[in-house]
Short mmCIF file of C-alpha atoms and ligand atoms in Angstrom, two decimals:
data_model
loop_
_atom_site.label_atom_id
_atom_site.label_comp_id
_atom_site.label_asym_id
_atom_site.label_seq_id
_atom_site.Cartn_x
_atom_site.Cartn_y
_atom_site.Cartn_z
CA UNK A 406 52.13 5.70 -3.25
CA UNK A 407 49.75 6.15 -0.36
CA UNK A 408 46.03 6.24 -0.62
CA UNK A 409 44.24 8.50 1.79
CA UNK A 410 40.92 7.30 3.10
CA UNK A 411 38.84 9.99 4.69
CA UNK A 412 36.85 8.45 7.50
CA UNK A 413 33.85 10.60 8.49
CA UNK A 414 34.25 11.71 12.08
CA UNK A 415 31.07 10.02 13.24
CA UNK A 416 32.36 6.71 11.81
CA UNK A 417 35.45 6.65 13.97
CA UNK A 418 33.65 5.62 17.12
CA UNK A 419 31.90 2.61 15.51
CA UNK A 420 28.40 3.82 16.23
CA UNK A 421 25.65 2.96 13.79
CA UNK A 422 24.69 6.05 11.87
CA UNK A 423 21.00 6.58 11.32
CA UNK A 424 19.68 9.15 8.87
CA UNK A 425 16.60 10.74 10.43
CA UNK A 426 14.59 12.73 7.89
CA UNK A 427 12.35 15.20 9.69
CA UNK A 428 14.63 14.74 12.69
CA UNK A 429 14.01 18.28 13.95
CA UNK A 430 10.24 17.74 14.06
CA UNK A 431 8.07 16.61 16.95
CA UNK A 432 8.43 12.83 16.73
CA UNK A 433 11.78 13.04 14.94
CA UNK A 434 13.48 15.05 17.70
CA UNK A 435 12.31 12.66 20.42
CA UNK A 436 13.57 9.76 18.32
CA UNK A 437 16.97 11.43 17.97
CA UNK A 438 17.22 11.40 21.78
CA UNK A 439 16.30 7.72 22.05
CA UNK A 440 18.73 6.79 19.28
CA UNK A 441 21.55 8.47 21.17
CA UNK A 442 20.42 6.77 24.41
CA UNK A 443 20.79 3.42 22.67
CA UNK A 444 24.24 4.13 21.19
CA UNK A 445 23.23 5.15 17.64
CA UNK A 446 24.46 8.31 15.98
CA UNK A 447 21.59 10.22 14.36
CA UNK A 448 22.11 12.41 11.31
CA UNK A 449 19.22 14.85 11.13
CA UNK A 450 17.93 15.82 7.69
CA UNK A 451 15.41 18.64 7.93
CA UNK A 452 14.64 21.82 6.01
CA UNK A 453 12.94 23.36 9.09
CA UNK A 454 9.79 24.30 7.21
CA UNK A 455 7.74 22.76 10.01
CA UNK A 456 10.35 22.64 12.73
CA UNK A 457 11.61 25.30 15.09
CA UNK A 458 15.43 25.66 15.15
CA UNK A 459 15.17 26.10 18.95
CA UNK A 460 14.74 22.32 19.08
CA UNK A 461 18.47 21.98 18.41
CA UNK A 462 19.47 23.64 21.69
CA UNK A 463 16.93 21.47 23.54
CA UNK A 464 18.43 18.40 21.89
CA UNK A 465 21.94 19.51 22.80
CA UNK A 466 20.90 19.95 26.43
CA UNK A 467 19.57 16.39 26.55
CA UNK A 468 22.15 14.47 24.50
CA UNK A 469 25.17 16.51 25.58
CA UNK A 470 26.56 17.29 22.13
CA UNK A 471 25.70 19.22 19.00
CA UNK A 472 23.56 17.01 16.76
CA UNK A 473 24.60 16.60 13.13
CA UNK A 474 22.12 18.53 11.00
CA UNK A 475 21.76 18.65 7.22
CA UNK A 476 19.37 21.45 6.26
CA UNK A 477 17.88 20.09 3.07
CA UNK A 478 14.52 19.18 1.59
CA UNK A 479 14.10 15.43 0.91
CA UNK A 480 12.33 16.39 -2.31
CA UNK A 481 15.68 17.72 -3.56
CA UNK A 482 17.23 14.51 -4.87
CA UNK A 483 20.68 16.00 -5.54
CA UNK A 484 20.91 17.48 -2.07
CA UNK A 485 19.86 14.15 -0.58
CA UNK A 486 22.46 12.26 -2.64
CA UNK A 487 25.07 14.69 -1.41
CA UNK A 488 24.18 13.88 2.21
CA UNK A 489 24.48 10.14 1.50
CA UNK A 490 27.85 10.77 -0.13
CA UNK A 491 29.23 12.69 2.83
CA UNK A 492 28.06 10.38 5.60
CA UNK A 493 28.32 6.68 6.10
CA UNK A 494 24.74 5.59 6.80
CA UNK A 495 23.57 2.29 8.27
CA UNK A 496 19.81 2.83 8.39
CA UNK A 497 17.09 5.38 7.74
CA UNK A 498 14.04 6.60 9.63
CA UNK A 499 11.84 8.61 7.29
CA UNK A 500 9.61 11.08 9.14
CA UNK A 501 9.75 14.10 6.83
CA UNK A 502 6.16 14.69 5.72
CA UNK A 503 3.20 17.00 6.18
CA UNK A 504 0.49 15.76 8.54
CA UNK A 505 -2.42 18.19 8.84
CA UNK A 506 -5.56 16.43 7.63
CA UNK A 507 -7.57 19.61 6.91
CA UNK A 508 -4.71 21.27 5.05
CA UNK A 509 -4.32 18.15 2.92
CA UNK A 510 -7.95 18.48 1.79
CA UNK A 511 -7.42 22.15 0.87
CA UNK A 512 -4.03 21.59 -0.75
CA UNK A 513 -3.76 17.94 -1.86
CA UNK A 514 -0.89 18.48 -4.31
CA UNK A 515 1.32 19.82 -1.53
CA UNK A 516 0.75 16.53 0.31
CA UNK A 517 1.20 14.25 -2.71
CA UNK A 518 4.28 16.18 -3.74
CA UNK A 519 6.03 16.40 -0.40
CA UNK A 520 5.02 13.10 1.18
CA UNK A 521 5.36 10.93 -1.93
CA UNK A 522 8.31 12.57 -3.76
CA UNK A 523 10.27 12.70 -0.52
CA UNK A 524 9.72 8.98 0.05
CA UNK A 525 10.59 8.11 -3.58
CA UNK A 526 13.84 10.06 -3.27
CA UNK A 527 14.72 8.41 0.03
CA UNK A 528 14.10 4.94 -1.47
CA UNK A 529 16.02 5.62 -4.67
CA UNK A 530 18.96 7.05 -2.77
CA UNK A 531 18.93 4.22 -0.23
CA UNK A 532 19.06 1.65 -3.05
CA UNK A 533 21.80 3.55 -4.87
CA UNK A 534 23.96 3.70 -1.74
CA UNK A 535 23.22 0.15 -0.60
CA UNK A 536 21.37 1.04 2.60
CA UNK A 537 18.91 -1.70 3.40
CA UNK A 538 17.16 -0.79 6.65
CA UNK A 539 14.27 1.66 6.53
CA UNK A 540 11.64 2.59 9.10
CA UNK A 541 8.68 4.52 7.70
CA UNK A 542 6.40 6.86 9.59
CA UNK A 543 2.94 5.51 8.87
CA UNK A 544 -0.31 6.16 10.67
CA UNK A 545 -3.47 4.58 11.99
CA UNK A 546 -5.17 6.65 9.30
CA UNK A 547 -4.60 3.57 7.07
CA UNK A 548 -7.49 1.89 8.97
CA UNK A 549 -10.01 4.51 7.89
CA UNK A 550 -13.25 4.19 9.87
CA UNK A 551 -13.18 0.62 11.17
CA UNK A 552 -16.68 -0.80 10.89
CA UNK A 553 -17.94 -2.63 13.97
CA UNK A 554 -14.48 -2.97 15.49
CA UNK A 555 -12.54 -0.53 17.61
CA UNK A 556 -9.34 -2.40 18.37
CA UNK A 557 -7.52 -2.75 15.06
CA UNK A 558 -4.91 -5.29 14.08
CA UNK A 559 -2.42 -4.75 11.27
CA UNK A 560 -4.26 -6.76 8.60
CA UNK A 561 -7.33 -4.49 8.84
CA UNK A 562 -5.81 -1.65 6.78
CA UNK A 563 -8.24 -0.16 4.28
CA UNK A 564 -7.39 0.90 0.72
CA UNK A 565 -9.77 3.85 1.17
CA UNK A 566 -8.11 6.98 2.54
CA UNK A 567 -9.99 9.45 4.75
CA UNK A 568 -8.10 12.41 3.26
CA UNK A 569 -5.23 13.19 0.87
CA UNK A 570 -2.96 12.97 3.93
CA UNK A 571 -4.37 9.51 4.63
CA UNK A 572 -3.80 8.47 1.03
CA UNK A 573 -0.15 9.53 1.21
CA UNK A 574 0.32 7.00 4.03
CA UNK A 575 -1.58 4.24 2.18
CA UNK A 576 0.38 4.96 -1.01
CA UNK A 577 3.62 5.24 0.97
CA UNK A 578 3.17 1.75 2.42
CA UNK A 579 2.26 0.35 -1.02
CA UNK A 580 5.22 2.09 -2.64
CA UNK A 581 7.51 0.52 -0.06
CA UNK A 582 5.92 -2.91 -0.53
CA UNK A 583 6.44 -2.82 -4.30
CA UNK A 584 9.98 -1.50 -3.91
CA UNK A 585 10.86 -4.13 -1.34
CA UNK A 586 9.56 -6.89 -3.66
CA UNK A 587 11.75 -5.61 -6.48
CA UNK A 588 14.77 -5.09 -4.20
CA UNK A 589 14.55 -7.95 -1.68
CA UNK A 590 17.68 -6.83 0.13
CA UNK A 591 15.58 -3.99 1.57
CA UNK A 592 14.24 -4.38 5.06
CA UNK A 593 11.28 -2.18 5.79
CA UNK A 594 9.08 -1.55 8.81
CA UNK A 595 6.03 0.70 8.60
CA UNK A 596 5.22 1.96 12.06
CA UNK A 597 1.55 2.88 12.27
CA UNK A 598 1.31 5.55 14.93
CA UNK A 599 -1.89 6.15 16.80
CA UNK A 600 -2.16 9.63 18.41
CA UNK A 601 1.26 10.91 19.52
CA UNK A 602 1.06 13.25 22.55
CA UNK A 603 3.23 14.64 25.34
CA UNK A 604 6.77 15.93 25.37
CA UNK A 605 10.15 14.93 26.71
CA UNK A 606 9.94 14.70 30.54
CA UNK A 607 12.87 17.14 30.75
CA UNK A 608 10.72 19.80 28.98
CA UNK A 609 13.73 20.48 26.74
CA UNK A 610 11.88 19.39 23.59
CA UNK A 611 8.23 19.01 22.63
CA UNK A 612 5.81 20.00 19.91
CA UNK A 613 5.95 23.45 18.28
CA UNK A 614 2.63 23.68 16.45
CA UNK A 615 2.73 26.40 13.80
CA UNK A 616 -0.40 28.55 13.93
CA UNK A 617 -3.62 27.10 15.31
CA UNK A 618 -3.03 23.50 16.41
CA UNK A 619 -5.25 20.87 14.80
CA UNK A 620 -4.54 18.26 17.42
CA UNK A 621 -6.40 17.98 20.68
CA UNK A 622 -3.74 18.14 23.40
CA UNK A 623 -1.73 21.11 22.04
CA UNK A 624 -4.99 23.00 21.55
CA UNK A 625 -5.95 22.20 25.15
CA UNK A 626 -2.65 23.34 26.67
CA UNK A 627 -2.55 26.47 24.50
CA UNK A 628 -6.12 27.34 25.54
CA UNK A 629 -5.17 26.93 29.18
CA UNK A 630 -2.32 29.44 28.83
CA UNK A 631 -4.64 31.90 27.10
CA UNK A 632 -3.53 31.59 23.47
CA UNK A 633 -7.08 30.61 22.47
CA UNK A 634 -10.35 31.52 24.06
CA UNK A 635 -11.87 28.06 24.27
CA UNK A 636 -11.59 24.49 23.11
CA UNK A 637 -14.44 23.13 21.02
CA UNK A 638 -15.16 19.43 21.51
CA UNK A 639 -15.99 18.14 18.05
CA UNK A 640 -19.21 16.24 18.68
CA UNK A 641 -20.85 14.86 21.80
CA UNK A 642 -23.42 12.58 20.18
CA UNK A 643 -21.21 9.76 18.96
CA UNK A 644 -22.05 6.14 19.88
CA UNK A 645 -19.23 5.94 22.47
CA UNK A 646 -19.41 5.61 26.28
CA UNK A 647 -19.61 9.41 26.80
CA UNK A 648 -20.60 10.58 23.31
CA UNK A 649 -17.14 11.92 22.32
CA UNK A 650 -14.59 10.32 19.98
CA UNK A 651 -12.12 7.81 21.35
CA UNK A 652 -8.42 7.62 20.40
CA UNK A 653 -5.30 5.78 21.48
CA UNK A 654 -2.98 8.52 22.78
CA UNK A 655 0.64 7.39 22.85
CA UNK A 656 3.42 9.25 24.67
CA UNK A 657 5.91 10.58 22.14
CA UNK A 658 8.87 9.12 24.09
CA UNK A 659 7.33 5.64 23.91
CA UNK A 660 6.75 6.19 20.21
CA UNK A 661 10.37 7.31 19.76
CA UNK A 662 11.58 4.15 21.50
CA UNK A 663 9.53 2.03 19.09
CA UNK A 664 11.73 3.33 16.24
CA UNK A 665 14.88 2.21 18.00
CA UNK A 666 13.29 -1.20 18.62
CA UNK A 667 12.36 -1.41 14.92
CA UNK A 668 15.95 -0.61 13.86
CA UNK A 669 17.29 -3.23 16.28
CA UNK A 670 14.86 -5.76 14.85
CA UNK A 671 16.00 -5.00 11.30
CA UNK A 672 19.67 -5.17 12.23
CA UNK A 673 19.15 -8.61 13.79
CA UNK A 674 17.03 -9.99 10.91
CA UNK A 675 18.31 -12.25 8.17
CA UNK A 676 17.07 -11.60 4.64
CA UNK A 677 14.04 -9.62 3.55
CA UNK A 678 11.69 -7.87 5.92
CA UNK A 679 8.46 -6.04 5.18
CA UNK A 680 6.21 -5.41 8.16
CA UNK A 681 3.53 -2.99 9.32
CA UNK A 682 3.30 -2.60 13.09
CA UNK A 683 0.83 -0.69 15.26
CA UNK A 684 2.36 1.65 17.81
CA UNK A 685 -0.25 2.48 20.41
CA UNK A 686 -1.09 1.72 24.01
CA UNK A 687 -4.06 -0.54 23.28
CA UNK A 688 -6.31 1.73 25.36
CA UNK A 689 -8.94 4.15 24.14
CA UNK A 690 -9.50 7.55 25.77
CA UNK A 691 -12.37 9.90 24.93
CA UNK A 692 -12.08 13.65 24.38
CA UNK A 693 -13.94 14.31 27.65
CA UNK A 694 -11.59 11.97 29.52
CA UNK A 695 -8.65 13.91 28.09
CA UNK A 696 -10.19 17.15 29.35
CA UNK A 697 -10.78 15.66 32.82
CA UNK A 698 -7.20 14.36 32.95
CA UNK A 699 -5.84 17.72 31.87
CA UNK A 700 -7.84 19.61 34.50
CA UNK A 701 -6.77 17.19 37.24
CA UNK A 702 -3.07 17.40 36.30
CA UNK A 703 -2.84 21.13 35.66
CA UNK A 704 -5.28 22.36 38.28
CA UNK A 705 -6.69 24.62 35.54
CA UNK A 706 -10.34 25.05 34.68
CA UNK A 707 -10.33 24.55 30.93
CA UNK A 708 -12.71 26.75 28.96
CA UNK A 709 -14.46 24.37 26.57
CA UNK A 710 -17.75 23.98 24.78
CA UNK A 711 -19.50 21.17 22.98
CA UNK A 712 -19.56 21.76 19.22
CA UNK A 713 -20.44 20.13 15.94
CA UNK A 714 -18.82 16.97 14.66
CA UNK A 715 -15.62 17.54 12.64
CA UNK A 716 -16.06 16.07 9.14
CA UNK A 717 -13.94 12.98 8.57
CA UNK A 718 -13.39 12.15 12.26
CA UNK A 719 -13.20 8.45 13.08
CA UNK A 720 -15.56 7.58 15.94
CA UNK A 721 -13.51 5.16 18.01
CA UNK A 722 -10.18 3.47 17.32
CA UNK A 723 -7.34 2.04 19.37
CA UNK A 724 -4.45 -0.24 18.65
CA UNK A 725 -4.07 -3.91 19.09
CA UNK A 726 -0.40 -3.61 20.03
CA UNK A 727 0.39 -7.35 20.32
CA UNK A 728 2.55 -7.45 17.19
CA UNK A 729 4.83 -4.68 18.49
CA UNK A 730 5.23 -6.59 21.73
CA UNK A 731 5.97 -9.96 20.15
CA UNK A 732 8.05 -8.80 17.21
CA UNK A 733 9.87 -5.76 18.59
CA UNK A 734 9.71 -6.44 22.32
CA UNK A 735 8.14 -2.98 22.60
CA UNK A 736 5.17 -1.84 24.60
CA UNK A 737 4.05 1.52 25.92
CA UNK A 738 5.45 2.44 29.31
CA UNK A 739 3.95 5.91 29.90
CA UNK A 740 0.31 6.61 30.72
CA UNK A 741 -2.06 9.34 29.57
CA UNK A 742 -1.40 11.06 32.91
CA UNK A 743 2.35 11.14 32.14
CA UNK A 744 1.70 12.45 28.63
CA UNK A 745 -0.63 15.22 29.78
CA UNK A 746 1.77 16.19 32.58
CA UNK A 747 4.72 16.38 30.16
CA UNK A 748 2.69 18.30 27.55
CA UNK A 749 1.61 20.79 30.23
CA UNK A 750 5.15 21.29 31.56
CA UNK A 751 6.30 21.86 27.98
CA UNK A 752 3.57 24.46 27.41
CA UNK A 753 4.54 26.24 30.64
CA UNK A 754 8.17 26.25 29.53
CA UNK A 755 7.23 27.73 26.14
CA UNK A 756 5.31 30.45 27.96
CA UNK A 757 8.48 31.55 29.75
CA UNK A 758 10.62 31.88 26.62
C1 LIG B 1660 -5.34 12.88 12.85
C2 LIG B 1660 -5.24 11.83 11.79
C3 LIG B 1660 -4.13 10.88 12.13
C4 LIG B 1660 -2.84 11.64 12.19
C5 LIG B 1660 -2.96 12.75 13.20
C6 LIG B 1660 -1.74 13.61 13.01
C7 LIG B 1660 -7.10 10.97 10.49
C8 LIG B 1660 -8.46 10.36 10.56
N1 LIG B 1660 -6.51 11.16 11.67
O1 LIG B 1660 -5.70 12.24 14.07
O2 LIG B 1660 -3.99 9.89 11.15
O3 LIG B 1660 -1.78 10.81 12.49
O4 LIG B 1660 -4.11 13.56 12.97
O5 LIG B 1660 -1.67 14.58 13.96
O6 LIG B 1660 -6.59 11.25 9.46
N2 LIG B 1660 -10.65 17.24 18.90
C9 LIG B 1660 -11.57 18.12 19.46
N3 LIG B 1660 -11.26 19.45 19.44
C10 LIG B 1660 -10.12 19.93 18.90
C11 LIG B 1660 -9.19 19.02 18.33
C12 LIG B 1660 -9.51 17.68 18.33
O7 LIG B 1660 -12.61 17.72 19.96
O8 LIG B 1660 -9.92 21.16 18.88
C13 LIG B 1660 -10.96 15.81 18.93
C14 LIG B 1660 -11.11 15.18 17.55
O9 LIG B 1660 -12.43 15.29 17.10
C15 LIG B 1660 -10.67 13.76 17.83
C16 LIG B 1660 -9.64 13.88 18.94
O10 LIG B 1660 -9.86 15.15 19.52
O11 LIG B 1660 -11.75 13.02 18.32
C17 LIG B 1660 -8.22 13.80 18.42
O12 LIG B 1660 -8.08 14.69 17.33
P1 LIG B 1660 -6.67 15.03 16.68
O13 LIG B 1660 -5.69 15.34 17.75
O14 LIG B 1660 -6.90 16.07 15.63
O15 LIG B 1660 -6.19 13.66 16.02
P2 LIG B 1660 -6.93 12.68 14.99
O16 LIG B 1660 -7.92 13.39 14.18
O17 LIG B 1660 -7.35 11.49 15.75
#
């Protein structure tokens, strides 16, 4: 009697298969590209609630084939199990989460439900199916408002969240720490992103903010194409070099590459791993400097005004990115100028379609 083994198609070419939850989103889609560039096969899990299906044709144009997509919600445990049953998976990158700070204050349960239940399901399913390597989308929000220090290192994380969104990242890291202690075969890296900006240099993929963007650069580019009347700078009286808040803006392609470096690190590690790693450039840029850069790159005169401070804004923060360099061999390659140029080209492309 013969036994028939069904080998999933993607398994036949010996590539490592990486489940990418939220893989159709902004950071997820750029990571899918970098995974393919490095010989991995991404399996996108996304319910498209915050992603535009147009991203799939952009992805196809860059990677040269139709990406594998599973349209499910990570909060649906049975649907997630079904995906793990149908694909052979070697590692997971968990992006799927909500990320708008203001919305999280207005609707905290949406954030606790989606961001925490999704992560619990991913962990439970990973353990059940014996998948050990997990990269988690964390954020510099875990540093809160750093007192007296602007360049933060990984051990400076605060237990105090700035918002329900912030708490979901703090709780997410803790949940992973406790789970990893109980299941030492797990190997986990929390990547703490600073401020992701820009788009793919091909202008095939980028950010699709739904409604009014909360983040600075998409609001700037959308204002320049006339979608909004003017940009309000949230506060000009902060104790920074020009009075506006300072952030570490990291090009989304650099950020995407950090995930591939993290997976490589996990694959080459022996035994347990639990790490948190900053992903930023190590340089701070103020809001006014972002406006100046945008005007210089685009040749546009941006309509902006100085406004009130936005409640909850951190004054000045940027990454100490030494750990990423030493541990992952990763450092940022693109500059703010590259990021603004790519974000602007992406906005111009969106205007045409
Ligand atoms: C926030 C979160 C961060 C999260 C990111 C997700 C906190 C404290 N920060 O970052 O963890 O990863 O969103 O996208 O939870 N600005 C203006 N006018 C605007 C928009 C922004 O002046 O119309 C200023 C802000 O005041 C801030 C800077 O631009 O100084 C960047 O703001 P934003 O892009 O919203 O990111 P963060 O608040 O830094």
